[in-house]
Amino acid sequence: MNTIEMGQLKFHIEQQDQTLMVQVEGSINEDLQIEKLSHLKASHILFDVDKVKMINSCGIREWIRLIESFGSAVTLEYVKVPQIVVQQMNMISGFLSKNAKVTSFYAPYFIEDLDEEKQILLRSDEVKNFKAPEQTAEVDGTTYKLDFDAIEEQYFRFLKK
């Protein structure tokens, strides 16, 4: 595995057959230098963004430039997308390109009885008609029904792209 570091941002890169596996870790910000990643070549790039902790406007601009640098022939796939990245995919045109898909992402749920928030990893195919799938969680031997903690139509907008 090859690691490229840029300030608070790390890219852990591994080739698996025709897929380039890229685990992104840290803060996507002005430290993102696309020229350090210009050598990445593959027909399919899978971004695991589970460990992205922060993203700012400079990082968004550089991320879009990075994605555009791969060209439209490359298939992009995102897995384990945290809520902060889902929000950017929903708000920023071009953040989720036409040649990209989201396979799995975190969704906000709430346990009302415990006044506790939970981030639940969902597969995109679990969301039907932009409705959050029902979820339960076991806490101290008790099973609780979780309530989706966002506006479904807005939160799942990225799935339309």
CSV table of C-alpha atoms in Angstrom, one decimal:
chain,number,residue,atom,x,y,z
A,1,MET,CA,0.0,0.0,0.0
A,2,ASN,CA,1.3,3.4,-1.0
A,3,THR,CA,0.5,6.5,1.2
A,4,ILE,CA,0.5,10.1,0.0
A,5,GLU,CA,0.4,12.7,2.7
A,6,MET,CA,-0.7,16.3,2.3
A,7,GLY,CA,-0.9,18.1,5.6
A,8,GLN,CA,-3.9,16.8,7.5
A,9,LEU,CA,-4.9,14.6,4.5
A,10,LYS,CA,-3.7,11.2,3.6
A,11,PHE,CA,-4.5,9.0,0.6
A,12,HIS,CA,-3.8,5.2,1.2
A,13,ILE,CA,-3.6,3.7,-2.3
A,14,GLU,CA,-3.7,0.0,-3.3
A,15,GLN,CA,-4.2,-1.6,-6.7
A,16,GLN,CA,-6.5,-4.6,-6.8
A,17,ASP,CA,-6.9,-6.0,-10.3
A,18,GLN,CA,-8.5,-3.3,-12.4
A,19,THR,CA,-9.6,-1.2,-9.4
A,20,LEU,CA,-7.6,1.4,-7.6
A,21,MET,CA,-8.6,1.4,-3.9
A,22,VAL,CA,-8.1,4.8,-2.4
A,23,GLN,CA,-8.8,5.3,1.3
A,24,VAL,CA,-9.1,9.0,2.2
A,25,GLU,CA,-8.2,10.0,5.7
A,26,GLY,CA,-8.3,13.4,7.5
A,27,SER,CA,-9.4,16.9,6.4
A,28,ILE,CA,-10.2,17.7,2.7
A,29,ASN,CA,-9.0,21.3,2.6
A,30,GLU,CA,-6.5,23.6,0.9
A,31,ASP,CA,-3.7,21.0,1.6
A,32,LEU,CA,-5.2,18.8,-1.3
A,33,GLN,CA,-2.6,19.0,-4.1
A,34,ILE,CA,-4.0,17.2,-7.2
A,35,GLU,CA,-0.6,17.2,-8.9
A,36,LYS,CA,0.5,14.7,-6.2
A,37,LEU,CA,-2.3,12.4,-7.4
A,38,SER,CA,-2.0,12.9,-11.2
A,39,HIS,CA,-0.2,9.6,-11.6
A,40,LEU,CA,-3.2,7.6,-10.5
A,41,LYS,CA,-4.5,5.7,-13.5
A,42,ALA,CA,-7.3,3.0,-13.5
A,43,SER,CA,-10.6,2.3,-15.2
A,44,HIS,CA,-12.3,2.1,-11.8
A,45,ILE,CA,-11.4,4.1,-8.7
A,46,LEU,CA,-13.0,3.2,-5.4
A,47,PHE,CA,-12.9,5.9,-2.7
A,48,ASP,CA,-13.3,4.8,0.9
A,49,VAL,CA,-14.1,8.1,2.6
A,50,ASP,CA,-15.0,6.7,6.0
A,51,LYS,CA,-12.1,8.5,7.7
A,52,VAL,CA,-12.8,12.0,6.3
A,53,LYS,CA,-13.3,14.2,9.3
A,54,MET,CA,-13.7,17.6,7.8
A,55,ILE,CA,-14.2,19.3,4.4
A,56,ASN,CA,-14.1,23.0,3.6
A,57,SER,CA,-14.7,25.2,0.5
A,58,CYS,CA,-11.1,25.1,-0.6
A,59,GLY,CA,-11.1,21.3,-0.3
A,60,ILE,CA,-14.3,21.0,-2.2
A,61,ARG,CA,-12.9,23.1,-5.1
A,62,GLU,CA,-9.7,20.9,-5.2
A,63,TRP,CA,-11.7,17.7,-4.9
A,64,ILE,CA,-13.8,18.6,-7.9
A,65,ARG,CA,-10.6,19.5,-9.8
A,66,LEU,CA,-9.2,16.1,-8.9
A,67,ILE,CA,-12.3,14.2,-10.0
A,68,GLU,CA,-12.3,16.1,-13.3
A,69,SER,CA,-8.6,15.2,-13.9
A,70,PHE,CA,-9.5,11.5,-14.1
A,71,GLY,CA,-11.8,12.1,-17.1
A,72,SER,CA,-15.2,10.7,-17.8
A,73,ALA,CA,-14.0,7.3,-18.9
A,74,VAL,CA,-13.0,6.4,-15.3
A,75,THR,CA,-15.7,4.9,-13.2
A,76,LEU,CA,-15.7,6.3,-9.7
A,77,GLU,CA,-17.3,4.6,-6.7
A,78,TYR,CA,-17.7,6.0,-3.1
A,79,VAL,CA,-18.1,3.7,-0.1
A,80,LYS,CA,-18.7,4.5,3.6
A,81,VAL,CA,-19.5,8.2,2.9
A,82,PRO,CA,-19.8,10.2,6.1
A,83,GLN,CA,-22.7,12.6,6.6
A,84,ILE,CA,-20.4,15.7,6.1
A,85,VAL,CA,-19.5,14.4,2.6
A,86,VAL,CA,-23.2,13.4,1.8
A,87,GLN,CA,-24.1,17.0,2.5
A,88,GLN,CA,-21.5,18.3,0.0
A,89,MET,CA,-22.7,15.8,-2.6
A,90,ASN,CA,-26.2,17.2,-2.1
A,91,MET,CA,-25.3,20.9,-2.2
A,92,ILE,CA,-22.3,21.3,-4.6
A,93,SER,CA,-22.8,20.8,-8.3
A,94,GLY,CA,-20.0,18.7,-9.7
A,95,PHE,CA,-18.9,17.1,-6.4
A,96,LEU,CA,-20.6,13.9,-7.4
A,97,SER,CA,-19.7,13.6,-11.1
A,98,LYS,CA,-21.8,11.8,-13.7
A,99,ASN,CA,-19.4,8.8,-13.8
A,100,ALA,CA,-19.6,8.3,-10.0
A,101,LYS,CA,-21.9,6.2,-7.8
A,102,VAL,CA,-22.3,5.9,-4.1
A,103,THR,CA,-22.4,2.3,-2.9
A,104,SER,CA,-22.7,2.9,0.9
A,105,PHE,CA,-23.0,5.9,3.2
A,106,TYR,CA,-23.8,6.9,6.7
A,107,ALA,CA,-27.3,8.2,7.6
A,108,PRO,CA,-28.4,10.0,10.8
A,109,TYR,CA,-30.8,8.2,13.1
A,110,PHE,CA,-32.1,8.9,16.5
A,111,ILE,CA,-33.1,6.8,19.5
A,112,GLU,CA,-35.8,9.0,21.1
A,113,ASP,CA,-36.1,6.9,24.3
A,114,LEU,CA,-32.4,7.4,25.0
A,115,ASP,CA,-32.0,10.9,23.4
A,116,GLU,CA,-29.1,9.4,21.4
A,117,GLU,CA,-27.9,9.9,17.9
A,118,LYS,CA,-26.6,7.0,15.7
A,119,GLN,CA,-24.8,7.0,12.4
A,120,ILE,CA,-26.0,3.9,10.5
A,121,LEU,CA,-24.1,2.6,7.5
A,122,LEU,CA,-26.6,2.0,4.6
A,123,ARG,CA,-26.2,0.6,1.2
A,124,SER,CA,-27.6,2.8,-1.5
A,125,ASP,CA,-29.9,0.0,-2.7
A,126,GLU,CA,-31.6,-0.1,0.7
A,127,VAL,CA,-33.2,3.3,0.1
A,128,LYS,CA,-36.4,2.8,-1.8
A,129,ASN,CA,-38.4,5.8,-3.1
A,130,PHE,CA,-36.1,8.1,-1.1
A,131,LYS,CA,-37.4,6.7,2.2
A,132,ALA,CA,-35.1,5.8,5.0
A,133,PRO,CA,-35.1,2.0,5.7
A,134,GLU,CA,-36.3,1.1,9.2
A,135,GLN,CA,-33.5,0.5,11.6
A,136,THR,CA,-33.2,-0.9,15.2
A,137,ALA,CA,-30.4,-0.9,17.6
A,138,GLU,CA,-29.7,-2.9,20.7
A,139,VAL,CA,-28.5,-1.0,23.7
A,140,ASP,CA,-27.9,-2.9,27.0
A,141,GLY,CA,-30.0,-5.8,25.9
A,142,THR,CA,-33.0,-3.7,24.9
A,143,THR,CA,-33.9,-3.2,21.2
A,144,TYR,CA,-35.0,0.3,20.2
A,145,LYS,CA,-36.6,1.5,17.0
A,146,LEU,CA,-34.5,4.2,15.3
A,147,ASP,CA,-36.1,7.3,13.8
A,148,PHE,CA,-34.5,8.9,10.7
A,149,ASP,CA,-33.0,12.2,11.8
A,150,ALA,CA,-33.1,14.3,8.6
A,151,ILE,CA,-35.5,15.2,5.8
A,152,GLU,CA,-35.4,12.1,3.6
A,153,GLU,CA,-36.0,13.9,0.3
A,154,GLN,CA,-33.2,16.3,1.0
A,155,TYR,CA,-30.7,13.8,2.5
A,156,PHE,CA,-31.1,11.2,-0.2
A,157,ARG,CA,-30.9,13.8,-3.1
A,158,PHE,CA,-27.5,12.6,-4.1
A,159,LEU,CA,-29.0,9.2,-5.0
A,160,LYS,CA,-30.8,10.8,-7.9
A,161,LYS,CA,-27.5,11.8,-9.6
